[in-house]
CSV table of C-alpha atoms in Angstrom, one decimal:
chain,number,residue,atom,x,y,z
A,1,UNK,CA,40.6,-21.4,6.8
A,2,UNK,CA,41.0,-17.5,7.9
A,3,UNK,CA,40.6,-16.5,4.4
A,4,UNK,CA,37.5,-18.7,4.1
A,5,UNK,CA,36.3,-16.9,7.2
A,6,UNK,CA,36.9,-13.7,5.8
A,7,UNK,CA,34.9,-14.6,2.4
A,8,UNK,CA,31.8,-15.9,4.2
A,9,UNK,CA,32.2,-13.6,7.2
A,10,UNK,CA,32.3,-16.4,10.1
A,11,UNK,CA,34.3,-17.3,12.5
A,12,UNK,CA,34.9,-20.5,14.7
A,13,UNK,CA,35.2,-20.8,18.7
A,14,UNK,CA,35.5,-23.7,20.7
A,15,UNK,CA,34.8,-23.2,24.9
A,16,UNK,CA,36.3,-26.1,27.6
A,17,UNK,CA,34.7,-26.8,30.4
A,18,UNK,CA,36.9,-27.8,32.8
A,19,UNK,CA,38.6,-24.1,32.1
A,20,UNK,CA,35.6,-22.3,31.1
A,21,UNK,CA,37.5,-20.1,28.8
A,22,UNK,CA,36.0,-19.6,25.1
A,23,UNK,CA,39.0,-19.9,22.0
A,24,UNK,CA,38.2,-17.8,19.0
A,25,UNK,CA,39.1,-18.3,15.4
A,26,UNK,CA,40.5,-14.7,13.8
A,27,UNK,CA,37.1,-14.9,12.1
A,28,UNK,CA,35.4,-14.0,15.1
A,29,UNK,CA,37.6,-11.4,16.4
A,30,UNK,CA,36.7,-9.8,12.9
A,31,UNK,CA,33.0,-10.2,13.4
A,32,UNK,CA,33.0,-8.8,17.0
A,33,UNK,CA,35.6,-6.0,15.9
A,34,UNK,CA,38.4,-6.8,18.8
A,35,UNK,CA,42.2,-7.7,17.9
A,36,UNK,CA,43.6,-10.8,19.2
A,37,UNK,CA,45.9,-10.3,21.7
A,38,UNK,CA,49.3,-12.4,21.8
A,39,UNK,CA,49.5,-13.3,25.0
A,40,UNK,CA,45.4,-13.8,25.6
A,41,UNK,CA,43.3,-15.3,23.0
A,42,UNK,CA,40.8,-16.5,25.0
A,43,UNK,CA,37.6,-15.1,26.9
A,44,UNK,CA,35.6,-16.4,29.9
A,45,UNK,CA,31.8,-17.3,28.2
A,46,UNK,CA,30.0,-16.2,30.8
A,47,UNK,CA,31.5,-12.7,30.8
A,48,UNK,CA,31.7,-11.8,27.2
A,49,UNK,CA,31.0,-8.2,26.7
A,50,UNK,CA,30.6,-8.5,23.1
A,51,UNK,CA,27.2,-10.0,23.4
A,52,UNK,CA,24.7,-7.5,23.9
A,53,UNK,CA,23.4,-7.5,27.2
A,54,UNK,CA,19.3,-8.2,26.4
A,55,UNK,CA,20.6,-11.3,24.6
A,56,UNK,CA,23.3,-12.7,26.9
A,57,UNK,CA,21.4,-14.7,29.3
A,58,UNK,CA,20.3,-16.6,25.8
A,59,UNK,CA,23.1,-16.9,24.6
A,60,UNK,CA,24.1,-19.2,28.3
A,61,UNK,CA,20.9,-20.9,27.8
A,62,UNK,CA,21.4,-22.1,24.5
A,63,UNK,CA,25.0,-23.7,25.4
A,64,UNK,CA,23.9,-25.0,28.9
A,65,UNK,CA,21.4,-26.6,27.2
A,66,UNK,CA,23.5,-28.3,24.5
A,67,UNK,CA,26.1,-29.6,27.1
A,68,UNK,CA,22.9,-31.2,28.8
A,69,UNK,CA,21.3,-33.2,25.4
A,70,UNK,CA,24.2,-32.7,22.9
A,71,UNK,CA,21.5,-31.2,20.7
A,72,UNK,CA,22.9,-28.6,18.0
A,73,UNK,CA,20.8,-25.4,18.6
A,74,UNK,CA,20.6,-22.6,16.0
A,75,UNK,CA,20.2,-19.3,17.4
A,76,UNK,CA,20.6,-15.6,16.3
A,77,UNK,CA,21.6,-12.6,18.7
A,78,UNK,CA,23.2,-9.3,18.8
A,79,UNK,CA,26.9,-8.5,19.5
A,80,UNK,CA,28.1,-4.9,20.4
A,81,UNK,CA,31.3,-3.6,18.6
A,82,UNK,CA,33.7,-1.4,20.4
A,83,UNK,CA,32.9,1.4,17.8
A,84,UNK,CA,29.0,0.9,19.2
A,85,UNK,CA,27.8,-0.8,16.2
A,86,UNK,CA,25.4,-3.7,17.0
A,87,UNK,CA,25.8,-6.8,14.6
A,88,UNK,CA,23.5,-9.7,14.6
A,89,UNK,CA,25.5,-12.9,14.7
A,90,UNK,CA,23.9,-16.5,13.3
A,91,UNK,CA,25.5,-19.4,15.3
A,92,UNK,CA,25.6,-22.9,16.6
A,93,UNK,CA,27.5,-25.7,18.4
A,94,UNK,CA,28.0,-29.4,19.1
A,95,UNK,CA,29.0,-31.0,22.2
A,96,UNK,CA,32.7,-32.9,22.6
A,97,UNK,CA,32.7,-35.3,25.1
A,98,UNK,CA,35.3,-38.1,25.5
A,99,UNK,CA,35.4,-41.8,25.9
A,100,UNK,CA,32.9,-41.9,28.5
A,101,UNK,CA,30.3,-40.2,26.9
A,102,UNK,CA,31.4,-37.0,29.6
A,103,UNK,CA,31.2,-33.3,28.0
A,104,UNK,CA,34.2,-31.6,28.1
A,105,UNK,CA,33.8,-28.8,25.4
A,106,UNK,CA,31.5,-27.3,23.1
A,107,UNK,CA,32.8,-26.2,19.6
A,108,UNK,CA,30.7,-23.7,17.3
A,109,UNK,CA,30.7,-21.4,14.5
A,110,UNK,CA,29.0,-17.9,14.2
A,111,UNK,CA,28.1,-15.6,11.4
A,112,UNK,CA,27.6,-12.0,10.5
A,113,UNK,CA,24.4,-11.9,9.8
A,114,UNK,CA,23.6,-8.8,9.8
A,115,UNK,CA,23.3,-7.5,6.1
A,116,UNK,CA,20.2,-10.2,6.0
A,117,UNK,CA,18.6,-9.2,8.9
A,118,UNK,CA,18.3,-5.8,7.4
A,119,UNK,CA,17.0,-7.2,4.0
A,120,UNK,CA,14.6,-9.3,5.9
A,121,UNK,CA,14.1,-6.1,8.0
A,122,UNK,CA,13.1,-3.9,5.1
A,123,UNK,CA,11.4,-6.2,3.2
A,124,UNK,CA,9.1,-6.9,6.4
A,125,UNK,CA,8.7,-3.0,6.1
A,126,UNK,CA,7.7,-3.7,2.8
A,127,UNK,CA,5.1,-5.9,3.3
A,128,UNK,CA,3.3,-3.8,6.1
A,129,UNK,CA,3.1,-1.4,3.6
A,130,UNK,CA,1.3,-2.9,0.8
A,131,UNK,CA,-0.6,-4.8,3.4
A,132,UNK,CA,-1.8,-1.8,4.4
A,133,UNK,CA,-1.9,0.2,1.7
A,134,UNK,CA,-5.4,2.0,0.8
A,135,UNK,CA,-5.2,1.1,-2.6
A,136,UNK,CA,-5.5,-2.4,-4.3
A,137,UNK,CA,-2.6,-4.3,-5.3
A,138,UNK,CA,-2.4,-7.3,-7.3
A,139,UNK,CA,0.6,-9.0,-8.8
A,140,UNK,CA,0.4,-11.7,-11.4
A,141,UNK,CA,2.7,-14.0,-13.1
A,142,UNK,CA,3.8,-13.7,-17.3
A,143,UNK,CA,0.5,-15.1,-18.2
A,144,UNK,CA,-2.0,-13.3,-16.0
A,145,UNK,CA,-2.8,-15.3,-13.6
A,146,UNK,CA,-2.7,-13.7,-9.8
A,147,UNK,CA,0.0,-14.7,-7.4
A,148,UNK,CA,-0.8,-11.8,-4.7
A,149,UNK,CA,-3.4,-9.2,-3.4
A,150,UNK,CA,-3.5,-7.3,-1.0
A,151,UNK,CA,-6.4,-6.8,1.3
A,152,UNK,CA,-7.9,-3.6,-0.4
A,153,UNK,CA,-7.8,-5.6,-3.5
A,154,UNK,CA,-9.9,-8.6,-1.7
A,155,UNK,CA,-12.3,-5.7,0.2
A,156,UNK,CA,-12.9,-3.4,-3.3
A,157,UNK,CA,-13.9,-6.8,-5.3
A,158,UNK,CA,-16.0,-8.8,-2.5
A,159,UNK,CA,-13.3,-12.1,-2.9
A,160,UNK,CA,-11.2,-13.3,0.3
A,161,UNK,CA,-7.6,-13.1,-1.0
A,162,UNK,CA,-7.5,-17.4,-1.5
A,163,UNK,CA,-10.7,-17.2,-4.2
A,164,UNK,CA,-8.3,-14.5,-6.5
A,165,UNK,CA,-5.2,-16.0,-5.8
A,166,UNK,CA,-4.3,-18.6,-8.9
A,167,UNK,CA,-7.5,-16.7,-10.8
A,168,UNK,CA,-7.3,-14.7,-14.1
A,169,UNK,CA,-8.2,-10.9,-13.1
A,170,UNK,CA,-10.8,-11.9,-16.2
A,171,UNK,CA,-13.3,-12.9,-13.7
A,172,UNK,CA,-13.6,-9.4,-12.9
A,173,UNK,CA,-14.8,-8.5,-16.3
A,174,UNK,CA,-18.0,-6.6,-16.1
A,175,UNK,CA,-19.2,-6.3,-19.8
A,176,UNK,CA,-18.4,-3.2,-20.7
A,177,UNK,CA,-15.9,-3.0,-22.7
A,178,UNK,CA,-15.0,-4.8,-25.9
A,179,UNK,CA,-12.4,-7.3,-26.9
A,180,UNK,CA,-10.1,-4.6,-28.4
A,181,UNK,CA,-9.9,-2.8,-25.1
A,182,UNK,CA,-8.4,-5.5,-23.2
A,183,UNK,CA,-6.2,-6.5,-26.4
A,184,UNK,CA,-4.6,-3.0,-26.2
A,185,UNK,CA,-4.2,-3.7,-22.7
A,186,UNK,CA,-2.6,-6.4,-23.1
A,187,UNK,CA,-0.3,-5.8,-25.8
A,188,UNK,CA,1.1,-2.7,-23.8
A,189,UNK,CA,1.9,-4.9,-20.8
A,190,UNK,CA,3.8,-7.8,-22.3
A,191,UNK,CA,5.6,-5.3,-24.4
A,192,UNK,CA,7.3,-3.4,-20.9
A,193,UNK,CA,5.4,-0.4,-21.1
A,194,UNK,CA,3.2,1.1,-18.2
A,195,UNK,CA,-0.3,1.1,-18.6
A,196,UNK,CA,-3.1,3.5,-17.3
A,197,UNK,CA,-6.7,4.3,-17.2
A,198,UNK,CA,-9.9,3.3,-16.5
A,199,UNK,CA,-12.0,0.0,-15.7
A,200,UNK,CA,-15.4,-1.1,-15.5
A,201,UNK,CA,-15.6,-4.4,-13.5
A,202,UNK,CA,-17.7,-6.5,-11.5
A,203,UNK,CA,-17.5,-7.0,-7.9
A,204,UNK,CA,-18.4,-11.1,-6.4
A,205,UNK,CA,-21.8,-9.9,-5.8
A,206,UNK,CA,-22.2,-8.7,-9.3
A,207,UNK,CA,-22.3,-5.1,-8.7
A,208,UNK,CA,-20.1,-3.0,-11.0
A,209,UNK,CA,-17.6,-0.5,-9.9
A,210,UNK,CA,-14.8,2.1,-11.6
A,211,UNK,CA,-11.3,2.0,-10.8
A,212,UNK,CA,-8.1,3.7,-11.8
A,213,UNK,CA,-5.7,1.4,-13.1
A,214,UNK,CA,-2.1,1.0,-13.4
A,215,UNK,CA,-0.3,-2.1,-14.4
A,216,UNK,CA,3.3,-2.2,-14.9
A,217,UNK,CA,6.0,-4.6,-16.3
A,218,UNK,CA,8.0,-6.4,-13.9
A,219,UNK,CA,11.4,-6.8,-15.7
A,220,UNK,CA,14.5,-8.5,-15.1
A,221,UNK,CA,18.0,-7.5,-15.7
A,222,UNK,CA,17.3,-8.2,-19.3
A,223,UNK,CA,14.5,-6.3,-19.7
A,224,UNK,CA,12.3,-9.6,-19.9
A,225,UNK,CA,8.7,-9.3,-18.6
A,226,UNK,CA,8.9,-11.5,-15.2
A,227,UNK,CA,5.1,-10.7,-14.0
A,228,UNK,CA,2.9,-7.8,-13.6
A,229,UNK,CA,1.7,-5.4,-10.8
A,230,UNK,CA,-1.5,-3.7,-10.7
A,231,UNK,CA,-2.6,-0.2,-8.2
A,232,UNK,CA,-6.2,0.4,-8.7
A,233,UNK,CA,-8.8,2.7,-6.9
A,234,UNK,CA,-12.4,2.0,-6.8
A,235,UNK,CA,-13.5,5.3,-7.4
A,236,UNK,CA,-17.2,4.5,-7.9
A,237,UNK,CA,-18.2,6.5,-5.1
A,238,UNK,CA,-16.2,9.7,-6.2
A,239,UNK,CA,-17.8,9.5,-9.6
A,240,UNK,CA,-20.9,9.6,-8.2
A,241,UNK,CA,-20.4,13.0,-6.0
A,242,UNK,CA,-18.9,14.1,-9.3
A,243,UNK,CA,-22.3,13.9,-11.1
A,244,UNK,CA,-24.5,15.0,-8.4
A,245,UNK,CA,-21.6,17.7,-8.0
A,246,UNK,CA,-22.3,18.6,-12.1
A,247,UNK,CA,-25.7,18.4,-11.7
A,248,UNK,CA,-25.9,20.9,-8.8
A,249,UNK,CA,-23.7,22.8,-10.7
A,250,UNK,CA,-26.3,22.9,-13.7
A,251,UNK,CA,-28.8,23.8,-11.3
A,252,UNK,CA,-26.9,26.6,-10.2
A,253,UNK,CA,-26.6,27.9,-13.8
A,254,UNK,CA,-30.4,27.6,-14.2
A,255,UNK,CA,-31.5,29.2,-11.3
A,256,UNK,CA,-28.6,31.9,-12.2
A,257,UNK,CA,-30.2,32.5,-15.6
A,258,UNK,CA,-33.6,32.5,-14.1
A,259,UNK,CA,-33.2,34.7,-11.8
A,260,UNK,CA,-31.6,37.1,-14.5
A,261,UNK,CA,-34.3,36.6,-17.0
A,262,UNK,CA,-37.2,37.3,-14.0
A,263,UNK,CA,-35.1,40.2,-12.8
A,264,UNK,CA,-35.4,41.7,-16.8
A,265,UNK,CA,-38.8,40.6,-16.8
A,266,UNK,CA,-40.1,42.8,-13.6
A,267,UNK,CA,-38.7,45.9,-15.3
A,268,UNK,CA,-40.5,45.3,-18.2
A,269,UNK,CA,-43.3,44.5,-16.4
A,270,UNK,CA,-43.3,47.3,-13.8
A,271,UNK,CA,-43.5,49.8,-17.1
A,272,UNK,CA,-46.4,47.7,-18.2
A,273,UNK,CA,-48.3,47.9,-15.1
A,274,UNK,CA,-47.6,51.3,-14.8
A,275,UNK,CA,-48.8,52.9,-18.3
A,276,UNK,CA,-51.9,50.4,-17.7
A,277,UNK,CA,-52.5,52.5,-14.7
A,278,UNK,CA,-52.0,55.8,-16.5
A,279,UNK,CA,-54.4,54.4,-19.2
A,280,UNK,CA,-56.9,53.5,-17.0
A,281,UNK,CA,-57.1,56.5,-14.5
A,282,UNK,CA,-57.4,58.5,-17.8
A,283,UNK,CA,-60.7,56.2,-19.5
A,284,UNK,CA,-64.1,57.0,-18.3
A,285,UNK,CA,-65.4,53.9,-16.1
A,286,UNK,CA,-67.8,52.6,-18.7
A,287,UNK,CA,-65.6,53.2,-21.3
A,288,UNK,CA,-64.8,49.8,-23.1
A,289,UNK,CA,-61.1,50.7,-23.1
A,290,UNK,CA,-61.4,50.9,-18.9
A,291,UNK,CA,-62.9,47.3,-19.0
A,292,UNK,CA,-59.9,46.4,-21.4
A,293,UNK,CA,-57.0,47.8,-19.3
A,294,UNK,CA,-58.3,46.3,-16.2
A,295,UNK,CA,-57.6,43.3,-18.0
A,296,UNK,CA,-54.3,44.3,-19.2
A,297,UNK,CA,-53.1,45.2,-15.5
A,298,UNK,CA,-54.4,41.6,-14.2
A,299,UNK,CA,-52.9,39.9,-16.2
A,300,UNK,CA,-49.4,41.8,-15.5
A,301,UNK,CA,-50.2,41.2,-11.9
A,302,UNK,CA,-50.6,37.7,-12.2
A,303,UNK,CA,-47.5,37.7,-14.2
A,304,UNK,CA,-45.6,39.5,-11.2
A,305,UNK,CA,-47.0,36.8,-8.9
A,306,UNK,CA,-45.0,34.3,-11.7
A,307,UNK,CA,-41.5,36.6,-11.4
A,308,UNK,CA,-41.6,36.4,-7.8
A,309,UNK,CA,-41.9,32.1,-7.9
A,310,UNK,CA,-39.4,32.3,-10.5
A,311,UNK,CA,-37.0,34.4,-8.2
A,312,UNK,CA,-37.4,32.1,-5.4
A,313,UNK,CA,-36.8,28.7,-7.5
């Protein structure tokens, strides 16, 4: 029995109540961390100090209670080590009672479950995280179809998480792109390896969007494909300030040259205008080279008028 104790980590106690004293097995003095003493293996219940504090009125409860109905009662609390380390303890008890149906003791068994609770712990951790995560996740079984998403994945593609859930991520397919694209896809998948890029789909609605991608193999110990997870990232809306971004960028390069080309363009003009001047203040008024060179300088004029709308574009 103690080395069954020892294997599964429990221990067994059994409290009279005529004495009130509590016996425990050496299983439980190795889960609470206390030597049995020779001359005192037993404890009064309602005193234990191994039982933490917050959890010790519970603890009465619970075993009140069963004396009452006879009623097994599972029930978890903490236990404080003499070294200060808290363990969670899994345990529960029947009710003796003798010929006349009269309780007179209450035998149990408890169990370090503590390793567990920090699994389950973690992996609550876990789940907040994806839950929450800003990107969309998705995980389906060997054949595609979706077991999970998270709810970025239900808000980016307009489905509540029980439309997707047992659906092929092919009712997201938009249109644009071919057969071979989603062949390659899929032959990288179900052969381990990671794949990355980018998708075209379509939202419930019908609207399309872009997203990053990345699906990886889920594998077990022997490297067999188990199911697949997908992290994606709508990032329709950044594309879109990436064009306008290029755009305004092109723009820029336009009005740059412009500016440079109306900037070579004055010069040339202001020797222009200026020899037209010279020409003209040299030509008699009713010459017919005056009448011509008053043409010549309105039209560089008007052409300065076009330099200066060309510097302010």
């Amino acid at each position: 029995l103690a080395q069954t104790e020892e294997i599964s980590q429990t221990g067994s106690w059994r409290y009279t109540v005529d004495t009130g004293k509590i016996t425990w097995s050496d299983g439980m003095y190795a889960i609470f961390g206390t030597n049995r003493h020779s001359s005192d293996d037993t404890s009064n219940v309602s005193v234990t100090p191994a039982v933490h504090p917050e959890d010790r009125a519970k603890v009465l409860e619970n075993r009140a209670a069963v004396l009452v109905d006879g009623l097994p009662r599972p029930m978890e609390y903490r236990a404080i080590r003499p070294d200060g380390t808290i363990r969670w303890i899994h345990s529960q008890c029947e009710r003796e009672t003798d010929a006349s149906g009269k309780a007179i003791a209450l035998v149990g068994f408890a169990q370090d479950v503590t390793e567990r609770k920090r699994l389950e712990s973690e992996r609550e951790i876990l789940i907040t995280a994806i839950e929450q995560a800003p990107v969309a996740i998705a995980l389906t079984n060997q054949d595609g179809t979706i077991e999970y998403v998270n709810p970025a994945f239900a808000q980016i593609t307009g489905y509540t998480g029980a439309e997707l859930i047992g659906q092929n991520p092919r009712i997201l397919k938009s249109g644009k792109h071919d057969q071979g694209f989603y062949a390659e896809l899929w032959q990288t998948i179900t052969s381990g390896r990671v794949w990355k890029g980018r998708i075209t789909n379509k939202r419930k609605d019908g609207c399309l969007y872009v997203e990053d991608t990345t699906i990886s193999p889920v594998v077990d110990g022997n490297r067999h494909v188990q199911k697949f997870v997908a992290i994606k990232r709508d990032i329709t809306t950044e594309m879109a300030m990436e064009s306008k971004l290029r755009q305004a960028q092109k723009m820029e390069a336009i009005g740059t040259l412009a500016g440079g080309i109306a900037h070579d363009f004055n010069n040339i003009l202001g020797a222009i205008i200026g020899y037209a001047e010279m020409v003209r203040d040299d030509s008699p008024a009713n010459s017919p080279a005056f009448h011509d060179i008053n043409q010549v300088l309105k039209a560089g004029l008007r052409a300065k008028e076009l330099v200066k709308q060309i510097l302010a574009f």
